[in-house]
PDB file of C-alpha atoms in Angstrom:
ATOM      1  CA  UNK X1104      12.571  21.864 -44.681  1.00 92.00           C
ATOM      2  CA  UNK X1105       9.067  20.308 -45.477  1.00 92.00           C
ATOM      3  CA  UNK X1106       7.090  23.480 -45.816  1.00 94.00           C
ATOM      4  CA  UNK X1107       9.051  26.909 -46.451  1.00 94.00           C
ATOM      5  CA  UNK X1108       7.275  30.182 -47.152  1.00 96.00           C
ATOM      6  CA  UNK X1109       9.158  32.752 -48.607  1.00 94.00           C
ATOM      7  CA  UNK X1110       7.783  35.225 -45.753  1.00 95.00           C
ATOM      8  CA  UNK X1111       7.416  33.204 -42.894  1.00 97.00           C
ATOM      9  CA  UNK X1112       6.185  34.524 -39.978  1.00 96.00           C
ATOM     10  CA  UNK X1113       6.379  31.236 -37.309  1.00 97.00           C
ATOM     11  CA  UNK X1114       8.443  28.171 -37.448  1.00 98.00           C
ATOM     12  CA  UNK X1115       8.029  24.914 -36.304  1.00 98.00           C
ATOM     13  CA  UNK X1116      10.685  22.462 -35.640  1.00 98.00           C
ATOM     14  CA  UNK X1117      10.262  18.743 -35.603  1.00 98.00           C
ATOM     15  CA  UNK X1118      12.799  16.395 -33.541  1.00 98.00           C
ATOM     16  CA  UNK X1119      12.352  12.818 -34.168  1.00 98.00           C
ATOM     17  CA  UNK X1120      13.285   9.488 -31.142  1.00 97.00           C
ATOM     18  CA  UNK X1121      16.807   7.453 -30.582  1.00 97.00           C
ATOM     19  CA  UNK X1122      18.700   5.935 -28.692  1.00 97.00           C
ATOM     20  CA  UNK X1123      20.576   6.512 -25.010  1.00 97.00           C
ATOM     21  CA  UNK X1124      23.987   6.170 -26.455  1.00 97.00           C
ATOM     22  CA  UNK X1125      25.096   5.809 -30.624  1.00 97.00           C
ATOM     23  CA  UNK X1126      27.858   6.948 -32.177  1.00 96.00           C
ATOM     24  CA  UNK X1127      25.887   6.242 -35.626  1.00 96.00           C
ATOM     25  CA  UNK X1128      25.705   8.971 -37.625  1.00 95.00           C
ATOM     26  CA  UNK X1129      21.742   9.738 -37.943  1.00 95.00           C
ATOM     27  CA  UNK X1130      20.080   9.506 -41.388  1.00 94.00           C
ATOM     28  CA  UNK X1131      16.648  10.031 -42.540  1.00 91.00           C
ATOM     29  CA  UNK X1132      15.258   7.124 -43.955  1.00 92.00           C
ATOM     30  CA  UNK X1133      15.793   5.411 -39.639  1.00 91.00           C
ATOM     31  CA  UNK X1134      12.647   4.001 -38.704  1.00 93.00           C
ATOM     32  CA  UNK X1135      12.614   7.099 -35.419  1.00 94.00           C
ATOM     33  CA  UNK X1136      12.689   9.708 -38.622  1.00 94.00           C
ATOM     34  CA  UNK X1137      10.020   7.581 -40.933  1.00 95.00           C
ATOM     35  CA  UNK X1138       8.117   7.771 -37.813  1.00 95.00           C
ATOM     36  CA  UNK X1139       7.915  11.204 -37.780  1.00 96.00           C
ATOM     37  CA  UNK X1140       6.477  11.801 -41.452  1.00 96.00           C
ATOM     38  CA  UNK X1141       3.095  10.736 -40.900  1.00 96.00           C
ATOM     39  CA  UNK X1142       2.952  13.901 -37.375  1.00 97.00           C
ATOM     40  CA  UNK X1143       4.860  16.154 -39.885  1.00 97.00           C
ATOM     41  CA  UNK X1144       1.775  15.746 -42.495  1.00 97.00           C
ATOM     42  CA  UNK X1145      -0.553  16.104 -39.487  1.00 97.00           C
ATOM     43  CA  UNK X1146       0.980  19.172 -38.085  1.00 97.00           C
ATOM     44  CA  UNK X1147       1.808  20.956 -41.576  1.00 97.00           C
ATOM     45  CA  UNK X1148      -2.352  20.270 -42.660  1.00 96.00           C
ATOM     46  CA  UNK X1149      -3.130  21.794 -39.691  1.00 96.00           C
ATOM     47  CA  UNK X1150      -1.230  25.198 -39.480  1.00 95.00           C
ATOM     48  CA  UNK X1151      -3.398  27.760 -38.836  1.00 91.00           C
ATOM     49  CA  UNK X1152      -1.178  30.183 -41.126  1.00 92.00           C
ATOM     50  CA  UNK X1153       0.517  28.715 -44.394  1.00 92.00           C
ATOM     51  CA  UNK X1154       3.274  31.478 -44.147  1.00 96.00           C
ATOM     52  CA  UNK X1155       4.255  29.079 -41.085  1.00 98.00           C
ATOM     53  CA  UNK X1156       7.832  27.193 -41.951  1.00 98.00           C
ATOM     54  CA  UNK X1157       8.219  23.795 -41.390  1.00 98.00           C
ATOM     55  CA  UNK X1158      11.480  21.126 -40.566  1.00 97.00           C
ATOM     56  CA  UNK X1159      12.789  18.348 -39.185  1.00 95.00           C
ATOM     57  CA  UNK X1160      16.226  19.122 -37.640  1.00 96.00           C
ATOM     58  CA  UNK X1161      19.136  16.580 -38.475  1.00 94.00           C
ATOM     59  CA  UNK X1162      20.712  15.061 -36.310  1.00 97.00           C
ATOM     60  CA  UNK X1163      24.777  14.535 -36.369  1.00 97.00           C
ATOM     61  CA  UNK X1164      24.191  11.436 -34.261  1.00 97.00           C
ATOM     62  CA  UNK X1165      21.780   9.090 -33.243  1.00 97.00           C
ATOM     63  CA  UNK X1166      22.523   8.901 -29.387  1.00 97.00           C
ATOM     64  CA  UNK X1167      22.184  11.372 -26.653  1.00 98.00           C
ATOM     65  CA  UNK X1168      25.483   9.851 -25.418  1.00 98.00           C
ATOM     66  CA  UNK X1169      25.262  11.032 -21.848  1.00 97.00           C
ATOM     67  CA  UNK X1170      26.518  14.476 -20.856  1.00 96.00           C
ATOM     68  CA  UNK X1171      27.723  15.448 -24.802  1.00 97.00           C
ATOM     69  CA  UNK X1172      23.534  15.622 -24.881  1.00 98.00           C
ATOM     70  CA  UNK X1173      24.907  15.870 -28.956  1.00 98.00           C
ATOM     71  CA  UNK X1174      20.715  16.119 -30.152  1.00 98.00           C
ATOM     72  CA  UNK X1175      20.114  18.840 -27.747  1.00 98.00           C
ATOM     73  CA  UNK X1176      23.375  20.816 -29.078  1.00 98.00           C
ATOM     74  CA  UNK X1177      22.176  20.001 -32.996  1.00 98.00           C
ATOM     75  CA  UNK X1178      18.212  21.719 -32.088  1.00 98.00           C
ATOM     76  CA  UNK X1179      20.190  24.672 -30.774  1.00 98.00           C
ATOM     77  CA  UNK X1180      21.989  25.080 -33.766  1.00 98.00           C
ATOM     78  CA  UNK X1181      19.443  24.114 -35.445  1.00 98.00           C
ATOM     79  CA  UNK X1182      17.464  27.282 -34.120  1.00 98.00           C
ATOM     80  CA  UNK X1183      20.487  29.261 -34.518  1.00 98.00           C
ATOM     81  CA  UNK X1184      20.291  29.007 -38.905  1.00 97.00           C
ATOM     82  CA  UNK X1185      16.806  29.481 -38.150  1.00 97.00           C
ATOM     83  CA  UNK X1186      17.350  32.750 -36.741  1.00 97.00           C
ATOM     84  CA  UNK X1187      19.788  33.397 -39.330  1.00 96.00           C
ATOM     85  CA  UNK X1188      17.559  32.738 -41.958  1.00 95.00           C
ATOM     86  CA  UNK X1189      14.460  33.943 -40.768  1.00 95.00           C
ATOM     87  CA  UNK X1190      14.499  36.622 -38.016  1.00 95.00           C
ATOM     88  CA  UNK X1191      13.056  36.080 -34.783  1.00 96.00           C
ATOM     89  CA  UNK X1192       9.706  33.967 -35.289  1.00 97.00           C
ATOM     90  CA  UNK X1193       8.135  32.413 -33.067  1.00 97.00           C
ATOM     91  CA  UNK X1194       8.578  28.568 -33.113  1.00 98.00           C
ATOM     92  CA  UNK X1195       7.408  25.307 -31.591  1.00 98.00           C
ATOM     93  CA  UNK X1196       9.452  22.707 -31.266  1.00 98.00           C
ATOM     94  CA  UNK X1197       7.773  19.354 -31.916  1.00 98.00           C
ATOM     95  CA  UNK X1198       9.884  15.791 -29.807  1.00 98.00           C
ATOM     96  CA  UNK X1199       8.943  12.316 -29.721  1.00 98.00           C
ATOM     97  CA  UNK X1200      10.628  10.480 -27.220  1.00 98.00           C
ATOM     98  CA  UNK X1201      15.033  11.704 -27.487  1.00 98.00           C
ATOM     99  CA  UNK X1202      13.359  14.683 -29.897  1.00 98.00           C
ATOM    100  CA  UNK X1203      11.104  15.484 -26.822  1.00 98.00           C
ATOM    101  CA  UNK X1204      14.188  15.582 -24.574  1.00 98.00           C
ATOM    102  CA  UNK X1205      16.225  17.489 -26.771  1.00 98.00           C
ATOM    103  CA  UNK X1206      13.189  20.141 -27.119  1.00 98.00           C
ATOM    104  CA  UNK X1207      13.033  21.155 -23.664  1.00 98.00           C
ATOM    105  CA  UNK X1208      16.754  21.302 -23.181  1.00 98.00           C
ATOM    106  CA  UNK X1209      16.411  23.824 -26.075  1.00 98.00           C
ATOM    107  CA  UNK X1210      13.367  25.518 -24.823  1.00 98.00           C
ATOM    108  CA  UNK X1211      15.323  28.705 -23.598  1.00 98.00           C
ATOM    109  CA  UNK X1212      16.521  29.460 -27.432  1.00 98.00           C
ATOM    110  CA  UNK X1213      15.330  33.156 -27.689  1.00 98.00           C
ATOM    111  CA  UNK X1214      13.295  31.527 -31.293  1.00 98.00           C
ATOM    112  CA  UNK X1215      11.007  29.096 -28.964  1.00 98.00           C
ATOM    113  CA  UNK X1216       7.888  29.751 -27.254  1.00 98.00           C
ATOM    114  CA  UNK X1217       6.595  26.592 -26.575  1.00 98.00           C
ATOM    115  CA  UNK X1218       7.124  22.466 -26.774  1.00 98.00           C
ATOM    116  CA  UNK X1219       5.253  19.938 -26.911  1.00 98.00           C
ATOM    117  CA  UNK X1220       6.528  16.259 -26.162  1.00 98.00           C
ATOM    118  CA  UNK X1221       4.660  13.073 -28.174  1.00 98.00           C
ATOM    119  CA  UNK X1222       6.413  10.570 -25.316  1.00 98.00           C
ATOM    120  CA  UNK X1223       8.568  12.048 -24.370  1.00 98.00           C
ATOM    121  CA  UNK X1224      12.593  10.758 -22.660  1.00 98.00           C
ATOM    122  CA  UNK X1225      12.334  12.937 -19.200  1.00 98.00           C
ATOM    123  CA  UNK X1226      14.200  11.443 -17.066  1.00 96.00           C
ATOM    124  CA  UNK X1227      14.490  12.067 -13.043  1.00 96.00           C
ATOM    125  CA  UNK X1228      16.665  15.399 -12.091  1.00 93.00           C
ATOM    126  CA  UNK X1229      16.162  16.139 -15.468  1.00 96.00           C
ATOM    127  CA  UNK X1230      16.555  20.817 -16.118  1.00 97.00           C
ATOM    128  CA  UNK X1231      13.772  22.934 -16.336  1.00 98.00           C
ATOM    129  CA  UNK X1232      14.573  26.264 -15.452  1.00 98.00           C
ATOM    130  CA  UNK X1233      15.322  26.919 -19.052  1.00 98.00           C
ATOM    131  CA  UNK X1234      11.322  26.435 -19.895  1.00 98.00           C
ATOM    132  CA  UNK X1235      10.023  29.563 -17.877  1.00 98.00           C
ATOM    133  CA  UNK X1236       7.561  31.978 -19.788  1.00 98.00           C
ATOM    134  CA  UNK X1237       7.241  29.000 -22.875  1.00 98.00           C
ATOM    135  CA  UNK X1238       4.230  26.713 -22.651  1.00 98.00           C
ATOM    136  CA  UNK X1239       5.213  22.666 -22.186  1.00 98.00           C
ATOM    137  CA  UNK X1240       2.823  20.290 -23.361  1.00 98.00           C
ATOM    138  CA  UNK X1241       3.510  16.457 -23.333  1.00 98.00           C
ATOM    139  CA  UNK X1242       1.225  14.246 -24.049  1.00 98.00           C
ATOM    140  CA  UNK X1243       2.043  10.154 -23.023  1.00 97.00           C
ATOM    141  CA  UNK X1244       0.993   6.967 -23.785  1.00 97.00           C
ATOM    142  CA  UNK X1245      -0.725   4.999 -21.431  1.00 96.00           C
ATOM    143  CA  UNK X1246       1.182   1.474 -22.516  1.00 96.00           C
ATOM    144  CA  UNK X1247       4.476   3.245 -23.210  1.00 97.00           C
ATOM    145  CA  UNK X1248       7.620   0.469 -21.993  1.00 95.00           C
ATOM    146  CA  UNK X1249      10.083   2.722 -23.208  1.00 97.00           C
ATOM    147  CA  UNK X1250       9.705   5.798 -21.437  1.00 97.00           C
ATOM    148  CA  UNK X1251       7.965   6.497 -18.243  1.00 96.00           C
ATOM    149  CA  UNK X1252       4.637   9.023 -18.460  1.00 96.00           C
ATOM    150  CA  UNK X1253       5.292   9.237 -14.473  1.00 95.00           C
ATOM    151  CA  UNK X1254       8.606  10.889 -14.906  1.00 97.00           C
ATOM    152  CA  UNK X1255       7.089  12.942 -17.766  1.00 97.00           C
ATOM    153  CA  UNK X1256       4.035  13.624 -15.355  1.00 97.00           C
ATOM    154  CA  UNK X1257       7.146  15.083 -12.807  1.00 97.00           C
ATOM    155  CA  UNK X1258       8.926  17.255 -15.516  1.00 97.00           C
ATOM    156  CA  UNK X1259       5.582  19.067 -16.821  1.00 97.00           C
ATOM    157  CA  UNK X1260       4.919  19.744 -12.364  1.00 97.00           C
ATOM    158  CA  UNK X1261       8.914  20.528 -11.895  1.00 97.00           C
ATOM    159  CA  UNK X1262       8.661  23.298 -15.616  1.00 98.00           C
ATOM    160  CA  UNK X1263       4.949  24.210 -13.997  1.00 97.00           C
ATOM    161  CA  UNK X1264       6.813  25.206 -10.763  1.00 97.00           C
ATOM    162  CA  UNK X1265       9.719  26.539 -12.554  1.00 97.00           C
ATOM    163  CA  UNK X1266       8.309  29.509 -14.328  1.00 98.00           C
ATOM    164  CA  UNK X1267       6.811  27.657 -17.611  1.00 98.00           C
ATOM    165  CA  UNK X1268       3.772  30.099 -19.039  1.00 97.00           C
ATOM    166  CA  UNK X1269       1.720  27.028 -19.261  1.00 96.00           C
ATOM    167  CA  UNK X1270       2.323  23.161 -18.168  1.00 98.00           C
ATOM    168  CA  UNK X1271      -0.002  20.713 -18.647  1.00 97.00           C
ATOM    169  CA  UNK X1272      -0.182  16.380 -20.206  1.00 98.00           C
ATOM    170  CA  UNK X1273      -2.267  14.109 -21.270  1.00 97.00           C
ATOM    171  CA  UNK X1274      -2.480  10.946 -21.397  1.00 97.00           C
ATOM    172  CA  UNK X1275      -4.023   8.353 -24.593  1.00 97.00           C
ATOM    173  CA  UNK X1276      -5.506   5.082 -23.845  1.00 97.00           C
ATOM    174  CA  UNK X1277      -3.587   2.262 -25.058  1.00 96.00           C
ATOM    175  CA  UNK X1278      -0.760   4.661 -26.131  1.00 97.00           C
ATOM    176  CA  UNK X1279       2.948   3.299 -26.800  1.00 97.00           C
ATOM    177  CA  UNK X1280       5.468   4.543 -27.404  1.00 97.00           C
ATOM    178  CA  UNK X1281       5.787   4.449 -30.667  1.00 96.00           C
ATOM    179  CA  UNK X1282       2.526   5.874 -31.579  1.00 97.00           C
ATOM    180  CA  UNK X1283       1.325   3.569 -33.371  1.00 95.00           C
ATOM    181  CA  UNK X1284      -1.755   2.676 -31.473  1.00 96.00           C
ATOM    182  CA  UNK X1285      -4.968   5.061 -31.946  1.00 96.00           C
ATOM    183  CA  UNK X1286      -2.394   7.112 -34.426  1.00 97.00           C
ATOM    184  CA  UNK X1287      -5.278   9.096 -35.747  1.00 96.00           C
ATOM    185  CA  UNK X1288      -5.596  10.463 -32.311  1.00 97.00           C
ATOM    186  CA  UNK X1289      -1.699  11.169 -32.010  1.00 98.00           C
ATOM    187  CA  UNK X1290      -1.679  12.599 -35.140  1.00 97.00           C
ATOM    188  CA  UNK X1291      -4.682  14.889 -35.143  1.00 97.00           C
ATOM    189  CA  UNK X1292      -2.967  16.130 -30.534  1.00 97.00           C
ATOM    190  CA  UNK X1293      -0.315  17.070 -32.184  1.00 98.00           C
ATOM    191  CA  UNK X1294      -1.174  18.886 -34.961  1.00 98.00           C
ATOM    192  CA  UNK X1295      -4.237  20.732 -32.776  1.00 98.00           C
ATOM    193  CA  UNK X1296      -1.456  21.528 -29.735  1.00 98.00           C
ATOM    194  CA  UNK X1297       1.085  22.786 -32.518  1.00 98.00           C
ATOM    195  CA  UNK X1298      -1.799  25.169 -34.057  1.00 98.00           C
ATOM    196  CA  UNK X1299      -2.850  26.244 -30.556  1.00 98.00           C
ATOM    197  CA  UNK X1300       0.622  27.229 -29.833  1.00 98.00           C
ATOM    198  CA  UNK X1301       1.332  29.514 -33.056  1.00 97.00           C
ATOM    199  CA  UNK X1302      -2.352  31.116 -32.547  1.00 96.00           C
ATOM    200  CA  UNK X1303      -4.134  30.282 -29.599  1.00 95.00           C
ATOM    201  CA  UNK X1304      -6.966  32.982 -30.988  1.00 94.00           C
ATOM    202  CA  UNK X1305      -7.873  30.901 -33.908  1.00 93.00           C
ATOM    203  CA  UNK X1306      -6.862  27.324 -33.123  1.00 96.00           C
ATOM    204  CA  UNK X1307      -8.425  26.511 -29.708  1.00 96.00           C
ATOM    205  CA  UNK X1308      -6.359  24.391 -27.561  1.00 97.00           C
ATOM    206  CA  UNK X1309      -7.889  20.639 -28.559  1.00 97.00           C
ATOM    207  CA  UNK X1310      -7.285  19.336 -24.430  1.00 97.00           C
ATOM    208  CA  UNK X1311      -9.435  20.272 -21.064  1.00 95.00           C
ATOM    209  CA  UNK X1312      -8.204  22.834 -18.173  1.00 94.00           C
ATOM    210  CA  UNK X1313      -7.425  19.973 -16.567  1.00 94.00           C
ATOM    211  CA  UNK X1314      -4.397  18.390 -17.783  1.00 96.00           C
ATOM    212  CA  UNK X1315      -3.020  21.716 -16.436  1.00 96.00           C
ATOM    213  CA  UNK X1316      -4.009  21.414 -13.018  1.00 92.00           C
ATOM    214  CA  UNK X1317      -2.676  19.454 -10.696  1.00 88.00           C
ATOM    215  CA  UNK X1318      -4.019  16.662  -9.953  1.00 85.00           C
ATOM    216  CA  UNK X1319      -5.160  13.452 -11.508  1.00 87.00           C
ATOM    217  CA  UNK X1320      -3.812  13.085 -15.512  1.00 92.00           C
ATOM    218  CA  UNK X1321      -6.420  13.400 -17.665  1.00 92.00           C
ATOM    219  CA  UNK X1322      -7.127  10.066 -19.648  1.00 93.00           C
ATOM    220  CA  UNK X1323      -7.493  10.897 -24.086  1.00 94.00           C
TER     221      UNK X1323
END
């Protein structure tokens, strides 16, 4: 738990990155988890209401591990636990890299209303049907050499075609996979996107309309 109000009206679950294959136990002090610290602080500070729960999912192991998709199952279990704790509160999943993949896989959970993916690992053919009726937004670094902006764009397009309530993407000029270059923009955009998905009436969308349309992806 990063913020636990007594009567949450909504929730944000944060999902950090990992490795393609690893059976090693996940630990909160590993680099992928620590990298999300500044993002979590920015998102928490930018929440549209004080009664929004913020929590970080703790995986059992560090790897995705092929068809096992371990972090996706961990995310679904975390959502089930959240439902028992808070009831049916609207929830936004915020994931980086492998965490973005876990978030997309878990998008069909009844609590989930939106996914914000930062430099997500969305390989070709990633399932998107579960995103129907959800909001899916991705930010990708222009200089990401770990995950592919083109594959992210294709996944966003397919999610839109599969019935996502809204699906869009923007590219951060000069941005890298670790969100270190132009880190302030990464943090500000993540916070603004989460706030908008939680309360679009009081928190405007930080992305332009062009981010949600077919064609050239806007550069931030």
